[in-house]
PDB file of C-alpha atoms in Angstrom:
ATOM      1  CA  UNK S  15      -0.058  -2.488  76.588  1.00 48.00           C
ATOM      2  CA  UNK S  16      -2.080  -5.370  77.208  1.00 56.00           C
ATOM      3  CA  UNK S  17      -0.516  -7.525  80.741  1.00 74.00           C
ATOM      4  CA  UNK S  18      -1.865 -10.645  79.116  1.00 87.00           C
ATOM      5  CA  UNK S  19       0.174 -10.765  75.652  1.00 86.00           C
ATOM      6  CA  UNK S  20       3.695 -10.385  74.595  1.00 90.00           C
ATOM      7  CA  UNK S  21       4.820  -9.175  70.923  1.00 90.00           C
ATOM      8  CA  UNK S  22       6.330 -12.024  69.064  1.00 92.00           C
ATOM      9  CA  UNK S  23       8.797 -11.857  65.923  1.00 94.00           C
ATOM     10  CA  UNK S  24       7.818 -14.868  62.917  1.00 92.00           C
ATOM     11  CA  UNK S  25       8.245 -15.304  59.473  1.00 96.00           C
ATOM     12  CA  UNK S  26       5.526 -15.928  56.722  1.00 95.00           C
ATOM     13  CA  UNK S  27       5.910 -16.274  53.159  1.00 97.00           C
ATOM     14  CA  UNK S  28       5.391 -12.935  51.021  1.00 98.00           C
ATOM     15  CA  UNK S  29       2.498 -14.845  49.543  1.00 98.00           C
ATOM     16  CA  UNK S  30       0.915 -15.469  52.968  1.00 97.00           C
ATOM     17  CA  UNK S  31       1.688 -12.221  54.122  1.00 97.00           C
ATOM     18  CA  UNK S  32      -0.379 -10.791  50.980  1.00 98.00           C
ATOM     19  CA  UNK S  33      -3.113 -12.869  51.451  1.00 98.00           C
ATOM     20  CA  UNK S  34      -3.154 -11.210  54.993  1.00 98.00           C
ATOM     21  CA  UNK S  35      -3.091  -7.999  54.133  1.00 98.00           C
ATOM     22  CA  UNK S  36      -5.948  -8.611  52.075  1.00 98.00           C
ATOM     23  CA  UNK S  37      -8.347 -10.143  54.255  1.00 98.00           C
ATOM     24  CA  UNK S  38      -7.237  -7.909  57.094  1.00 98.00           C
ATOM     25  CA  UNK S  39      -8.595  -4.891  54.759  1.00 98.00           C
ATOM     26  CA  UNK S  40     -11.586  -6.776  53.494  1.00 98.00           C
ATOM     27  CA  UNK S  41     -12.962  -7.767  56.988  1.00 97.00           C
ATOM     28  CA  UNK S  42     -11.969  -4.549  58.468  1.00 98.00           C
ATOM     29  CA  UNK S  43      -9.583  -6.916  60.927  1.00 98.00           C
ATOM     30  CA  UNK S  44      -6.174  -6.247  62.306  1.00 97.00           C
ATOM     31  CA  UNK S  45      -3.976  -8.571  61.387  1.00 96.00           C
ATOM     32  CA  UNK S  46      -3.059  -9.636  64.393  1.00 95.00           C
ATOM     33  CA  UNK S  47      -6.407 -10.700  65.456  1.00 96.00           C
ATOM     34  CA  UNK S  48      -6.833 -12.735  62.450  1.00 97.00           C
ATOM     35  CA  UNK S  49      -3.485 -14.734  63.388  1.00 96.00           C
ATOM     36  CA  UNK S  50      -4.803 -15.140  67.113  1.00 95.00           C
ATOM     37  CA  UNK S  51      -8.018 -16.478  65.585  1.00 96.00           C
ATOM     38  CA  UNK S  52      -6.767 -18.954  63.154  1.00 97.00           C
ATOM     39  CA  UNK S  53      -3.947 -19.870  64.994  1.00 96.00           C
ATOM     40  CA  UNK S  54      -6.804 -20.942  68.104  1.00 96.00           C
ATOM     41  CA  UNK S  55      -8.229 -22.454  65.454  1.00 98.00           C
ATOM     42  CA  UNK S  56      -5.424 -24.591  64.893  1.00 98.00           C
ATOM     43  CA  UNK S  57      -4.909 -25.468  68.057  1.00 97.00           C
ATOM     44  CA  UNK S  58      -8.053 -26.888  69.154  1.00 97.00           C
ATOM     45  CA  UNK S  59      -8.005 -28.767  65.721  1.00 98.00           C
ATOM     46  CA  UNK S  60      -4.413 -30.509  66.641  1.00 98.00           C
ATOM     47  CA  UNK S  61      -5.722 -30.926  70.366  1.00 97.00           C
ATOM     48  CA  UNK S  62      -8.742 -33.272  69.169  1.00 97.00           C
ATOM     49  CA  UNK S  63      -6.387 -34.987  66.618  1.00 97.00           C
ATOM     50  CA  UNK S  64      -4.524 -35.655  69.462  1.00 96.00           C
ATOM     51  CA  UNK S  65      -6.940 -36.829  71.555  1.00 95.00           C
ATOM     52  CA  UNK S  66      -8.530 -39.007  69.138  1.00 95.00           C
ATOM     53  CA  UNK S  67      -4.484 -40.341  68.603  1.00 95.00           C
ATOM     54  CA  UNK S  68      -4.307 -41.038  72.560  1.00 91.00           C
ATOM     55  CA  UNK S  69      -7.583 -42.805  72.363  1.00 88.00           C
ATOM     56  CA  UNK S  70      -6.738 -44.861  69.336  1.00 90.00           C
ATOM     57  CA  UNK S  71      -3.289 -45.865  71.332  1.00 90.00           C
ATOM     58  CA  UNK S  72      -5.251 -46.390  74.495  1.00 86.00           C
ATOM     59  CA  UNK S  73      -4.964 -50.138  76.246  1.00 83.00           C
ATOM     60  CA  UNK S  74      -8.412 -50.070  78.269  1.00 80.00           C
ATOM     61  CA  UNK S  75     -10.269 -48.921  80.721  1.00 84.00           C
ATOM     62  CA  UNK S  76      -9.604 -49.006  84.618  1.00 85.00           C
ATOM     63  CA  UNK S  77     -11.826 -49.052  87.280  1.00 88.00           C
ATOM     64  CA  UNK S  78     -12.337 -45.555  88.985  1.00 91.00           C
ATOM     65  CA  UNK S  79     -11.491 -46.654  92.640  1.00 91.00           C
ATOM     66  CA  UNK S  80      -7.980 -48.221  90.744  1.00 89.00           C
ATOM     67  CA  UNK S  81      -7.463 -44.817  88.853  1.00 87.00           C
ATOM     68  CA  UNK S  82      -8.356 -42.490  92.210  1.00 93.00           C
ATOM     69  CA  UNK S  83      -5.921 -44.921  94.047  1.00 92.00           C
ATOM     70  CA  UNK S  84      -3.249 -44.516  91.330  1.00 89.00           C
ATOM     71  CA  UNK S  85      -3.504 -40.347  92.413  1.00 92.00           C
ATOM     72  CA  UNK S  86      -3.395 -41.587  95.971  1.00 91.00           C
ATOM     73  CA  UNK S  87      -6.914 -40.335  96.422  1.00 85.00           C
TER      74      UNK S  87
END
């Protein structure tokens, strides 16, 4: 088994599982690959949404010198 993966258990609705089975057969891909790709896309999307939220909540900008000074650099 790969060292970079870990077996995981989760619950899906029967309808979603049927859709996944159908897609797996039609695409000739393993269900694990489809779920991994979908989750990666979802996580990327959520990361963008969080970045937009943080940007909208931003109080402004700071000078680079001040930024590095705060970091102790």
